[in-house]
Short mmCIF file of C-alpha atoms in Angstrom, two decimals:
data_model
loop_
_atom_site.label_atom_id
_atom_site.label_comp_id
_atom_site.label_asym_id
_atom_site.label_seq_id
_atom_site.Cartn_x
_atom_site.Cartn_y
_atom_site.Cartn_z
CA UNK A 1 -35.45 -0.16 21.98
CA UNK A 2 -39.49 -0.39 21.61
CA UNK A 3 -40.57 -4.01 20.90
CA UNK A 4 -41.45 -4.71 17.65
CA UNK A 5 -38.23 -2.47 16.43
CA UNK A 6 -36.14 -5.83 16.03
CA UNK A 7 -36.20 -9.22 15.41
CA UNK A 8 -36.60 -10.57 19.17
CA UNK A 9 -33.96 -13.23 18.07
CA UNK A 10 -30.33 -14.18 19.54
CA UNK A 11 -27.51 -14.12 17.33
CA UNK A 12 -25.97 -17.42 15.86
CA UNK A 13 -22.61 -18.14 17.18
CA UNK A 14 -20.09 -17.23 14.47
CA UNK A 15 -19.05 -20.82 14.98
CA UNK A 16 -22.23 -22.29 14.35
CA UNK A 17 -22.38 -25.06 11.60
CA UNK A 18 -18.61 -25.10 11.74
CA UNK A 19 -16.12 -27.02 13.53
CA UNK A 20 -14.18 -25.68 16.43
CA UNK A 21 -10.85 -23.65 15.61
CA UNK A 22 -8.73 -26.43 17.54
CA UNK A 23 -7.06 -28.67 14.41
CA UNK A 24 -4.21 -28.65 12.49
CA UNK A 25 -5.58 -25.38 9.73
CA UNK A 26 -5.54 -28.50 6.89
CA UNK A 27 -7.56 -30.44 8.44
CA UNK A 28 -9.78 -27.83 9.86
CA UNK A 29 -9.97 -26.31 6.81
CA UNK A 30 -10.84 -29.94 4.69
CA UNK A 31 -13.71 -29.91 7.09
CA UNK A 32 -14.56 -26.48 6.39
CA UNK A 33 -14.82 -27.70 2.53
CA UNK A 34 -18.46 -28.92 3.36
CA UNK A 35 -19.56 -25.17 4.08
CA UNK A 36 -19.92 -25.30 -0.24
CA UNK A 37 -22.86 -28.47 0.84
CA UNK A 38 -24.73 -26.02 2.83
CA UNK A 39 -28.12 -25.22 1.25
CA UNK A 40 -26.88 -21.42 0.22
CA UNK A 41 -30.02 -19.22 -1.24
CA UNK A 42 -29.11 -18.25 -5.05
CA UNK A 43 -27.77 -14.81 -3.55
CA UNK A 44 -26.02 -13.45 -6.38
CA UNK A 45 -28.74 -14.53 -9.26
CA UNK A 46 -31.67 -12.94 -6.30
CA UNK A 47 -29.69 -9.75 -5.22
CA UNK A 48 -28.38 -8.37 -9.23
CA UNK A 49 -24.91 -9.81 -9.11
CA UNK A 50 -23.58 -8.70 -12.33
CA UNK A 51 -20.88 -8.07 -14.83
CA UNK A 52 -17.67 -10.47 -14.37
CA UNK A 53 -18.18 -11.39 -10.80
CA UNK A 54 -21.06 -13.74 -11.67
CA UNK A 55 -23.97 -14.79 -11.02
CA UNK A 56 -24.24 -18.16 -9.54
CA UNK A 57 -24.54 -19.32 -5.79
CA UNK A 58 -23.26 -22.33 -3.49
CA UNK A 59 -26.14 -24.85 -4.61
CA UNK A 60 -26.99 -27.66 -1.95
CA UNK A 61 -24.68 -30.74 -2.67
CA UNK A 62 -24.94 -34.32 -0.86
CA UNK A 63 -22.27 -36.40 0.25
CA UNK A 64 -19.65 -33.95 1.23
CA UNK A 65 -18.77 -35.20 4.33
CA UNK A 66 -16.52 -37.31 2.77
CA UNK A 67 -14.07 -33.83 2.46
CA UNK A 68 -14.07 -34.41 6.62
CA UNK A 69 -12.18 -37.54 6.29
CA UNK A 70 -9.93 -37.67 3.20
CA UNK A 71 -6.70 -36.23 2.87
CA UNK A 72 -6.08 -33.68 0.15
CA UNK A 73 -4.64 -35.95 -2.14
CA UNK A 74 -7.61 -38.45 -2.11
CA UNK A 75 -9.70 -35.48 -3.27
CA UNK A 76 -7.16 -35.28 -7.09
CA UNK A 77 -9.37 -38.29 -8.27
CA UNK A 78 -12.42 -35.81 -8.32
CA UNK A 79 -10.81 -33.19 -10.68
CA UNK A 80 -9.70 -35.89 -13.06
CA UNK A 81 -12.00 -35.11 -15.99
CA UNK A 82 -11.76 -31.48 -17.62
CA UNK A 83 -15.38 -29.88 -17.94
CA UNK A 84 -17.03 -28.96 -21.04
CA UNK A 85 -19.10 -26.08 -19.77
CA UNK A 86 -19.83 -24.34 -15.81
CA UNK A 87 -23.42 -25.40 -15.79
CA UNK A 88 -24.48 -27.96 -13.29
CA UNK A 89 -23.33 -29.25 -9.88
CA UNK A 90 -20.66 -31.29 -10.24
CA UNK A 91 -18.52 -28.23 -11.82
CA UNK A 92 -19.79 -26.35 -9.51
CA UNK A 93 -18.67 -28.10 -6.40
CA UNK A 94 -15.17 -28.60 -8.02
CA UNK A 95 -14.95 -25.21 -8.32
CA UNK A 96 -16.09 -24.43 -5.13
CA UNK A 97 -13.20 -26.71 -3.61
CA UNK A 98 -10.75 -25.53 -5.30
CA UNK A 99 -11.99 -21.54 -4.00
CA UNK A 100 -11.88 -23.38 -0.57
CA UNK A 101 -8.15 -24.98 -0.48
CA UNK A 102 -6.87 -21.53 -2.29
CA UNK A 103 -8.17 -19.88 1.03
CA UNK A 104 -5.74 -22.83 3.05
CA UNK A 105 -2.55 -22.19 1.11
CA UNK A 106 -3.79 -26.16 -0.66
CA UNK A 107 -4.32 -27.13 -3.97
CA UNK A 108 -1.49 -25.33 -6.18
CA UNK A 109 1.19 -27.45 -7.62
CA UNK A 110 -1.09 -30.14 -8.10
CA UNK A 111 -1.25 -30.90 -11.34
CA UNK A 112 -4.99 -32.04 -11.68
CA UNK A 113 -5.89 -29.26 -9.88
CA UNK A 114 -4.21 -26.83 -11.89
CA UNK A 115 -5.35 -28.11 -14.97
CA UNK A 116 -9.31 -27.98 -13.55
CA UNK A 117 -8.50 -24.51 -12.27
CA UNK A 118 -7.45 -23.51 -15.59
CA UNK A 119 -9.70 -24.72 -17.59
CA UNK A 120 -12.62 -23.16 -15.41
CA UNK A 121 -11.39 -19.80 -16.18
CA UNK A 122 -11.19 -20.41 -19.90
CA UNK A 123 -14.69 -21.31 -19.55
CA UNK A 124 -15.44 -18.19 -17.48
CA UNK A 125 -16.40 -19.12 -14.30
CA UNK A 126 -16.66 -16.36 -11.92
CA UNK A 127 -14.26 -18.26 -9.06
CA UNK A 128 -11.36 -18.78 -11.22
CA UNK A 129 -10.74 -15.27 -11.71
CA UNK A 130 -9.90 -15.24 -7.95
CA UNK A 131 -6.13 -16.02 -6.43
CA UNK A 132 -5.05 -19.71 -6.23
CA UNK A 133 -3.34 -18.59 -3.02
CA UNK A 134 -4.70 -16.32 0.15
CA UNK A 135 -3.41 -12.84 -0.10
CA UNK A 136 -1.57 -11.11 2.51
CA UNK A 137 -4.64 -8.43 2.99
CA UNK A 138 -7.29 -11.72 3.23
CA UNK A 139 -5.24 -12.61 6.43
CA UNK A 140 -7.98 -12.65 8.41
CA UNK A 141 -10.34 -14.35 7.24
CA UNK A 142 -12.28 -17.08 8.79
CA UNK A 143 -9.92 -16.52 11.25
CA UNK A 144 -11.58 -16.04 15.03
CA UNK A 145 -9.60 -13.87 17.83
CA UNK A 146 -11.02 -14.07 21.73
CA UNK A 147 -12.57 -10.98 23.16
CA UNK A 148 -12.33 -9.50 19.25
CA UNK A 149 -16.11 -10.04 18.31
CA UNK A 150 -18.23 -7.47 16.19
CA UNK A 151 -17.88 -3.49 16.54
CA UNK A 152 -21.26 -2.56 18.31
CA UNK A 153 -20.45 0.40 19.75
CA UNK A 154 -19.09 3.50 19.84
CA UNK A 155 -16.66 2.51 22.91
CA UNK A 156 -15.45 -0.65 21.39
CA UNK A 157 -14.94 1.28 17.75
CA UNK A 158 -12.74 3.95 19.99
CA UNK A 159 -10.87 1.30 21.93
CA UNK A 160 -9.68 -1.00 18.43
CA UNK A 161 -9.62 2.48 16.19
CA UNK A 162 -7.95 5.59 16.07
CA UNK A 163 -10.49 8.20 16.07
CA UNK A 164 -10.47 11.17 13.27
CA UNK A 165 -10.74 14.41 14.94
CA UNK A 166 -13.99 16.46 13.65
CA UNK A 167 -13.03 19.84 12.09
CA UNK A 168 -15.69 22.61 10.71
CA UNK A 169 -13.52 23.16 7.37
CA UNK A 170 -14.66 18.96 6.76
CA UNK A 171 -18.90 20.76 7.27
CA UNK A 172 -18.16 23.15 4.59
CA UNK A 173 -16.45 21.02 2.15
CA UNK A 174 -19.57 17.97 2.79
CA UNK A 175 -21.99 20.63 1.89
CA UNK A 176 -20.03 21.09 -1.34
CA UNK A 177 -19.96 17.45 -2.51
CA UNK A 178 -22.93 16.33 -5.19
CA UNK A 179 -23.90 13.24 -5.34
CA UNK A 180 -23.39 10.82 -8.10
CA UNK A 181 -25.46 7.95 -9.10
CA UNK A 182 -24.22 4.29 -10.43
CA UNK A 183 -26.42 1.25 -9.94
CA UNK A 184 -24.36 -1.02 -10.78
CA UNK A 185 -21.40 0.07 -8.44
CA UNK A 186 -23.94 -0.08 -6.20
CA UNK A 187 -25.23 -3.01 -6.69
CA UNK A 188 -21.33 -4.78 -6.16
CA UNK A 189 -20.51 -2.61 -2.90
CA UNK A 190 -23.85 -4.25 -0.89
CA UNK A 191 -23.49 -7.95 -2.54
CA UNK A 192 -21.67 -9.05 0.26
CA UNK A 193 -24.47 -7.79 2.80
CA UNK A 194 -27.31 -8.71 0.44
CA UNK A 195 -25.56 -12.56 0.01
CA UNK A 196 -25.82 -13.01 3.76
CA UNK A 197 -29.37 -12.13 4.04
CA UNK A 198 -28.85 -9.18 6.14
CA UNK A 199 -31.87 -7.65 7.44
CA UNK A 200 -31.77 -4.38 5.71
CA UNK A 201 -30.88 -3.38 2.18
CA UNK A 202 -27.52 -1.27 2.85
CA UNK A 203 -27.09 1.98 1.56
CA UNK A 204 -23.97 2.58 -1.29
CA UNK A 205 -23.78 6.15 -2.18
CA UNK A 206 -21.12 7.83 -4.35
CA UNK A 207 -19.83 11.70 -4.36
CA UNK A 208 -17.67 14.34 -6.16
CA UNK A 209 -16.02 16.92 -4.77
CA UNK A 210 -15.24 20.08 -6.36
CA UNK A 211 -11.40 20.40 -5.20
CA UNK A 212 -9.53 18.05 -3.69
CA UNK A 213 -10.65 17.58 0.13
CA UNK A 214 -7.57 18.18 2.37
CA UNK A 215 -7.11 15.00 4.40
CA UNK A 216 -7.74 16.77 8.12
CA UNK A 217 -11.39 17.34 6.80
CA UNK A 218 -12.13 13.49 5.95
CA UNK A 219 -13.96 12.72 9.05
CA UNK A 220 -17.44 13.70 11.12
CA UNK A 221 -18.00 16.48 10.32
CA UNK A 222 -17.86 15.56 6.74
CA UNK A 223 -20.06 12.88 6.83
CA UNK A 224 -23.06 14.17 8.33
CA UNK A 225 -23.05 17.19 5.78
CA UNK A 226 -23.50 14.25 2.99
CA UNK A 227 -27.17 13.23 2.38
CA UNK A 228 -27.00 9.56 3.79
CA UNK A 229 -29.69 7.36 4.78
CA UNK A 230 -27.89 6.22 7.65
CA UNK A 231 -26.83 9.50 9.04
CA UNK A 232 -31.02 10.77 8.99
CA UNK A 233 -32.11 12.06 12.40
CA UNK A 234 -28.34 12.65 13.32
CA UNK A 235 -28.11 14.94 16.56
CA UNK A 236 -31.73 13.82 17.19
CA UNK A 237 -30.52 11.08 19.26
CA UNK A 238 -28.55 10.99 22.94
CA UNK A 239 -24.91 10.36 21.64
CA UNK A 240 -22.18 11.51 19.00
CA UNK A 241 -21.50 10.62 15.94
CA UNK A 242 -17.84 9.01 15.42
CA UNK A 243 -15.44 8.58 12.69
CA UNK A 244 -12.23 6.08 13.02
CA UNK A 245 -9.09 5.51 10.57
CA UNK A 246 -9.28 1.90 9.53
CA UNK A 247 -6.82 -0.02 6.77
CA UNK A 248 -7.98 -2.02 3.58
CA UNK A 249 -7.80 -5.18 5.27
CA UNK A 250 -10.18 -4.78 7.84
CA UNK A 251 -12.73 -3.32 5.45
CA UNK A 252 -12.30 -6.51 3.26
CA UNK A 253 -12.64 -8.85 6.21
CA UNK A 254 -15.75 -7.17 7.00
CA UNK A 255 -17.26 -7.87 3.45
CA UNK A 256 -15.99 -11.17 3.60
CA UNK A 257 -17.91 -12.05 7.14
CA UNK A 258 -20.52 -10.31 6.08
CA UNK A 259 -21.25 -12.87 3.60
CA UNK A 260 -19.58 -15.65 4.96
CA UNK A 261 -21.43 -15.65 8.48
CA UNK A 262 -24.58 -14.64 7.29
CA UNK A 263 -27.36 -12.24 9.19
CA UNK A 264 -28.83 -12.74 12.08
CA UNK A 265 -31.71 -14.87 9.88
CA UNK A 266 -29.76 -14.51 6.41
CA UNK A 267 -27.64 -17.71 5.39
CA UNK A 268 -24.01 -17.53 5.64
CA UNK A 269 -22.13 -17.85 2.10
CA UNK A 270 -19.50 -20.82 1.61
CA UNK A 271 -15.69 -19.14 1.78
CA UNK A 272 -15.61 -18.91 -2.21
CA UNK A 273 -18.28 -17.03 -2.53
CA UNK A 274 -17.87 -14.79 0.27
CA UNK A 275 -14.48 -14.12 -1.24
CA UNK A 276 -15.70 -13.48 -4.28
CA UNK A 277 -18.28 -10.87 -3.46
CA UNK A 278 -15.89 -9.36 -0.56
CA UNK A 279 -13.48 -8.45 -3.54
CA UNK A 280 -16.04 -7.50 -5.78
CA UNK A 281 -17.45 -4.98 -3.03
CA UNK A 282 -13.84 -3.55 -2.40
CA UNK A 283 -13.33 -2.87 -6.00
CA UNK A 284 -17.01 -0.92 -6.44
CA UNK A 285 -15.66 1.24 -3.64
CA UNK A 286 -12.42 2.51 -5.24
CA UNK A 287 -14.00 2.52 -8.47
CA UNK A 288 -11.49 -0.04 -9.89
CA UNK A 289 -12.72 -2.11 -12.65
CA UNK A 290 -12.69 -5.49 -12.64
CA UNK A 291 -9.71 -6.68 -15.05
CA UNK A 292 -7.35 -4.99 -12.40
CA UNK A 293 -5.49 -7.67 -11.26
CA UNK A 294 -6.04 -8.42 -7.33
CA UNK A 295 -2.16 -6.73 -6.13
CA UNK A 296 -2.83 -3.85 -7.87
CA UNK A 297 -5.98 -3.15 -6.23
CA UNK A 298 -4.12 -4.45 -3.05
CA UNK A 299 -1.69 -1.78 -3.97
CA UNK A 300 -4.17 1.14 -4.95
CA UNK A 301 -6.33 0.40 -1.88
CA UNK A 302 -2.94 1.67 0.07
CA UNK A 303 -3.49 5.17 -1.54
CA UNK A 304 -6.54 5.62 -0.50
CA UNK A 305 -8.35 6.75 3.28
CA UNK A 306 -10.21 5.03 4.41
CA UNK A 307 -12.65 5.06 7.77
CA UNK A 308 -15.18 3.61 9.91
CA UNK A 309 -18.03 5.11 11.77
CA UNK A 310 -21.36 5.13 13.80
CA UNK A 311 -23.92 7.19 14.77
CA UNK A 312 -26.89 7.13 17.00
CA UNK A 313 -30.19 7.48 14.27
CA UNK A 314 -32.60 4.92 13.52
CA UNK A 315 -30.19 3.35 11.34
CA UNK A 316 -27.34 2.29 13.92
CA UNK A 317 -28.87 0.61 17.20
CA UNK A 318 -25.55 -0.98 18.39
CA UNK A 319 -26.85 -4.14 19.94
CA UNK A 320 -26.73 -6.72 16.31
CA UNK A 321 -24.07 -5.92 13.17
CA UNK A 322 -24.00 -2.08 12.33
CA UNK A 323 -21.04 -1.89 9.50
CA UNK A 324 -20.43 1.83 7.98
CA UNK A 325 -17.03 2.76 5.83
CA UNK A 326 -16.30 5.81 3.86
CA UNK A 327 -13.54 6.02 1.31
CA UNK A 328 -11.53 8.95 -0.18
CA UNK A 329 -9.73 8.37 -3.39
CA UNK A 330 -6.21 9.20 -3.92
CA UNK A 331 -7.40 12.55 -6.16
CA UNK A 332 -9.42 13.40 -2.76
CA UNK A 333 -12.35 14.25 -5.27
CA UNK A 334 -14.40 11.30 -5.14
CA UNK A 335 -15.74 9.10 -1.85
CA UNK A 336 -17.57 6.19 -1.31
CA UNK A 337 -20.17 5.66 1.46
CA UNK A 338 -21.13 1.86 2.58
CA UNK A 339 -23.60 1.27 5.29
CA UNK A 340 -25.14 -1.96 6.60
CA UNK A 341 -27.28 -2.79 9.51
CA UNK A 342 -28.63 -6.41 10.34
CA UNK A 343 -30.91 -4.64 12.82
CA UNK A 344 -35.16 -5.32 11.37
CA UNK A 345 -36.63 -2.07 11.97
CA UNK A 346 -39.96 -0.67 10.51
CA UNK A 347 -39.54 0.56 7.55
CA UNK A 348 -41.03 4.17 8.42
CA UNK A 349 -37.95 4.38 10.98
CA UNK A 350 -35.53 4.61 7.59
CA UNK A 351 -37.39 5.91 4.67
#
C-alpha cells in the first residue's frame, strides 16, 4: 500500500486497558466495571444518535477502582437512593453498572438494584430499555478465543465462513434493485462504527427489489450490481470479490466490538454502551422498530439471510478492520448493506 494511504500506526491489543481473561468471569467482570471510568468521547450526542436509543455517552468518572476490589454486594449501598431525573454523573454511572453486571449474569434479584433499574426506565434512560440478563445471541461478547482474531482477508473469511456461490441470475436481479434512502436508519446501522472512532464514516445503504429475490441469487454477483461505495473500482483490483453465509450473532458481536474496542485511534465504548448501539444497529438493518421487544427481534433476525463479504477496491485493504454485511428480509424484497473500514485513506481514493 503507498505511504501516506494509512495511518502508519500498530493496532491496540484488544486487551489493552483491560485485565487479562484469567479470573473467575465475576470478578473479571467487577473489574471490567471501570471500563464506564474511561474518558469515552460523547459518541452518540457527536455522531446523531437519535430516537429511543439515546443520546448520551460513558462520561469520565473518578474513583472507580473501588469496583476492582468490592464484592457485588458492597456495591447495593450505591443504588440506595432512587433518582429524580437521568441528568448528571452519578445516575449515570449507576446506570452504567447496572448495563455492566446485566452483561455478567449479576445484578437481578437484588432488590436495590431492581428498584434503580426500574425506576431508570420510568425516567427514560436509554440503558434500561436493554435486558437485565445477557441474551443467548450476545454470547460472545467480550469474550476472546485464541487464533480467532479479526476477519482480514479473504482466506481467513473462507476458512471460518461458508462461501455463497456467485450465480448470473443474482447480476440481473442487482441491476433491478432501486435504492431507497432513510437517514435516520442510517444513522443507527453505523453508530456502532462511528462510537468507536473508526477511521472512516461507513457506508449504510438500503434497497427494494421488484419481486422477491430467490435465495441462490443473494450473493456476489448481487452485490456488485448494487451502487455501493465500497464495491467502487471492483474488478479493477488483483483479486475476487467474496460473499459468505454468516448468522445474527456474529453480525451483532461485530457491532458490539466495533464499539466496544474502539478504532485503531477511535476510543473504545464501555460494554453498556456498546450494547446499546450494537442492538440499535441490528434493528436499523431489519428495519424493526424500536418497541420490538429484544426476543422478537432475536426471533425475526432467524428469518432473515444474512452474509459477509470483501472485496479488493480502495475501500477494503485487508491489513486493519474491514467489516461488510448484507441482509435480505424475509419478503426477499428489501436488503440492507453495512460497510466499515478502520483503514485512513485519502479521501479521493473513496469519493
Amino acid at each position: 500500500m503507498p505511504a501516506g494511504v494509512r495511518r502508519a500506526a500498530r493496532r491496540r491489543p484488544w486487551c489493552a486497558g483491560r485485565r487479562a481473561d484469567r479470573r473467575g468471569p465475576r470478578r473479571h467482570a467487577l473489574a471490567g466495571l471501570c471500563d464506564v471510568c474511561r474518558g469515552h468521547r460523547e459518541s452518540a450526542v457527536a455522531h446523531g444518535a437519535h430516537g429511543s436509543w439515546g443520546s448520551r455517552s460513558v462520561a469520565a468518572f473518578g474513583g472507580c477502582e473501588a469496583g476492582q476490589s468490592q464484592h457485588l454486594r458492597d456495591l447495593e449501598y450505591l443504588f440506595g437512593e432512587l433518582p429524580d431525573g437521568i441528568q448528571g454523573p452519578a445516575v449515570e454511572l449507576r446506570a452504567c453498572l447496572l448495563g455492566e453486571l446485566a452483561l455478567i449474569g449479576s445484578g437481578a434479584g437484588r432488590r436495590a438494584l431492581d428498584a434503580y433499574a426500574e425506576r431508570l426506565g420510568e425516567l427514560g434512560h436509554p440503558l434500561a430499555r436493554l435486558p437485565r440478563t445477557r441474551l443467548d445471541i450476545e454470547h460472545r461478547f467480550m469474550v476472546r478465543v485464541g487464533g480467532l482474531g479479526p476477519v482480514k482477508t479473504p482466506n481467513q473469511l473462507r476458512s471460518r465462513f461458508p462461501e455463497v456461490p456467485s450465480a448470473d441470475s443474482g447480476a440481473v436481479a442487482g441491476r433491478r434493485a432501486s435504492g431507497t434512502r432513510d437517514d435516520a436508519r442510517a444513522k443507527a446501522a453505523a453508530l456502532p462504527f462511528m462510537a468507536g472512532g473508526w477511521a472512516r464514516e461507513p457506508e449504510a445503504r438500503f434497497f427494494t427489489l421488484p419481486s422477491p429475490l430467490s435465495p441462490d441469487d443473494f450473493g456476489m454477483s448481487f452485490l456488485k450490481e448494487l451502487p455501493l461505495r465500497c464495491l467502487a473500482g471492483e474488478g479493477s483490483h488483483r483479486g475476487s470479490a467474496l460473499a459468505c453465509a454468516t448468522t445474527p450473532d456474529d453480525v451483532l458481536n461485530e457491532l458490539f466490538s466495533a464499539s466496544y474496542n474502539g478504532g485503531l485511534n477511535g476510543q473504545g465504548q464501555g460494554a453498556a454502551y456498546a450494547r446499546l448501539y450494537a442492538w440499535g444497529s441490528l434493528y436499523a438493518l431489519m428495519g424493526l422498530p424500536a418497541d420490538v421487544p429484544f426476543l422478537e427481534a432475536v426471533r425475526q433476525a432467524a428469518d432473515h439471510r444474512w452474509l459477509r463479504f470483501m472485496a479488493f477496491t480502495d475501500w477494503f485493504h485487508h491489513d486493519t478492520s474491514d467489516v461488510a454485511f448484507a441482509v435480505l428480509d424475509p419478503t426477499r424484497t428489501r436488503v440492507t448493506v453495512l460497510a466499515a473500514t478502520d483503514t485512513d485513506v485519502d479521501r479521493d481514493g473513496l469519493g
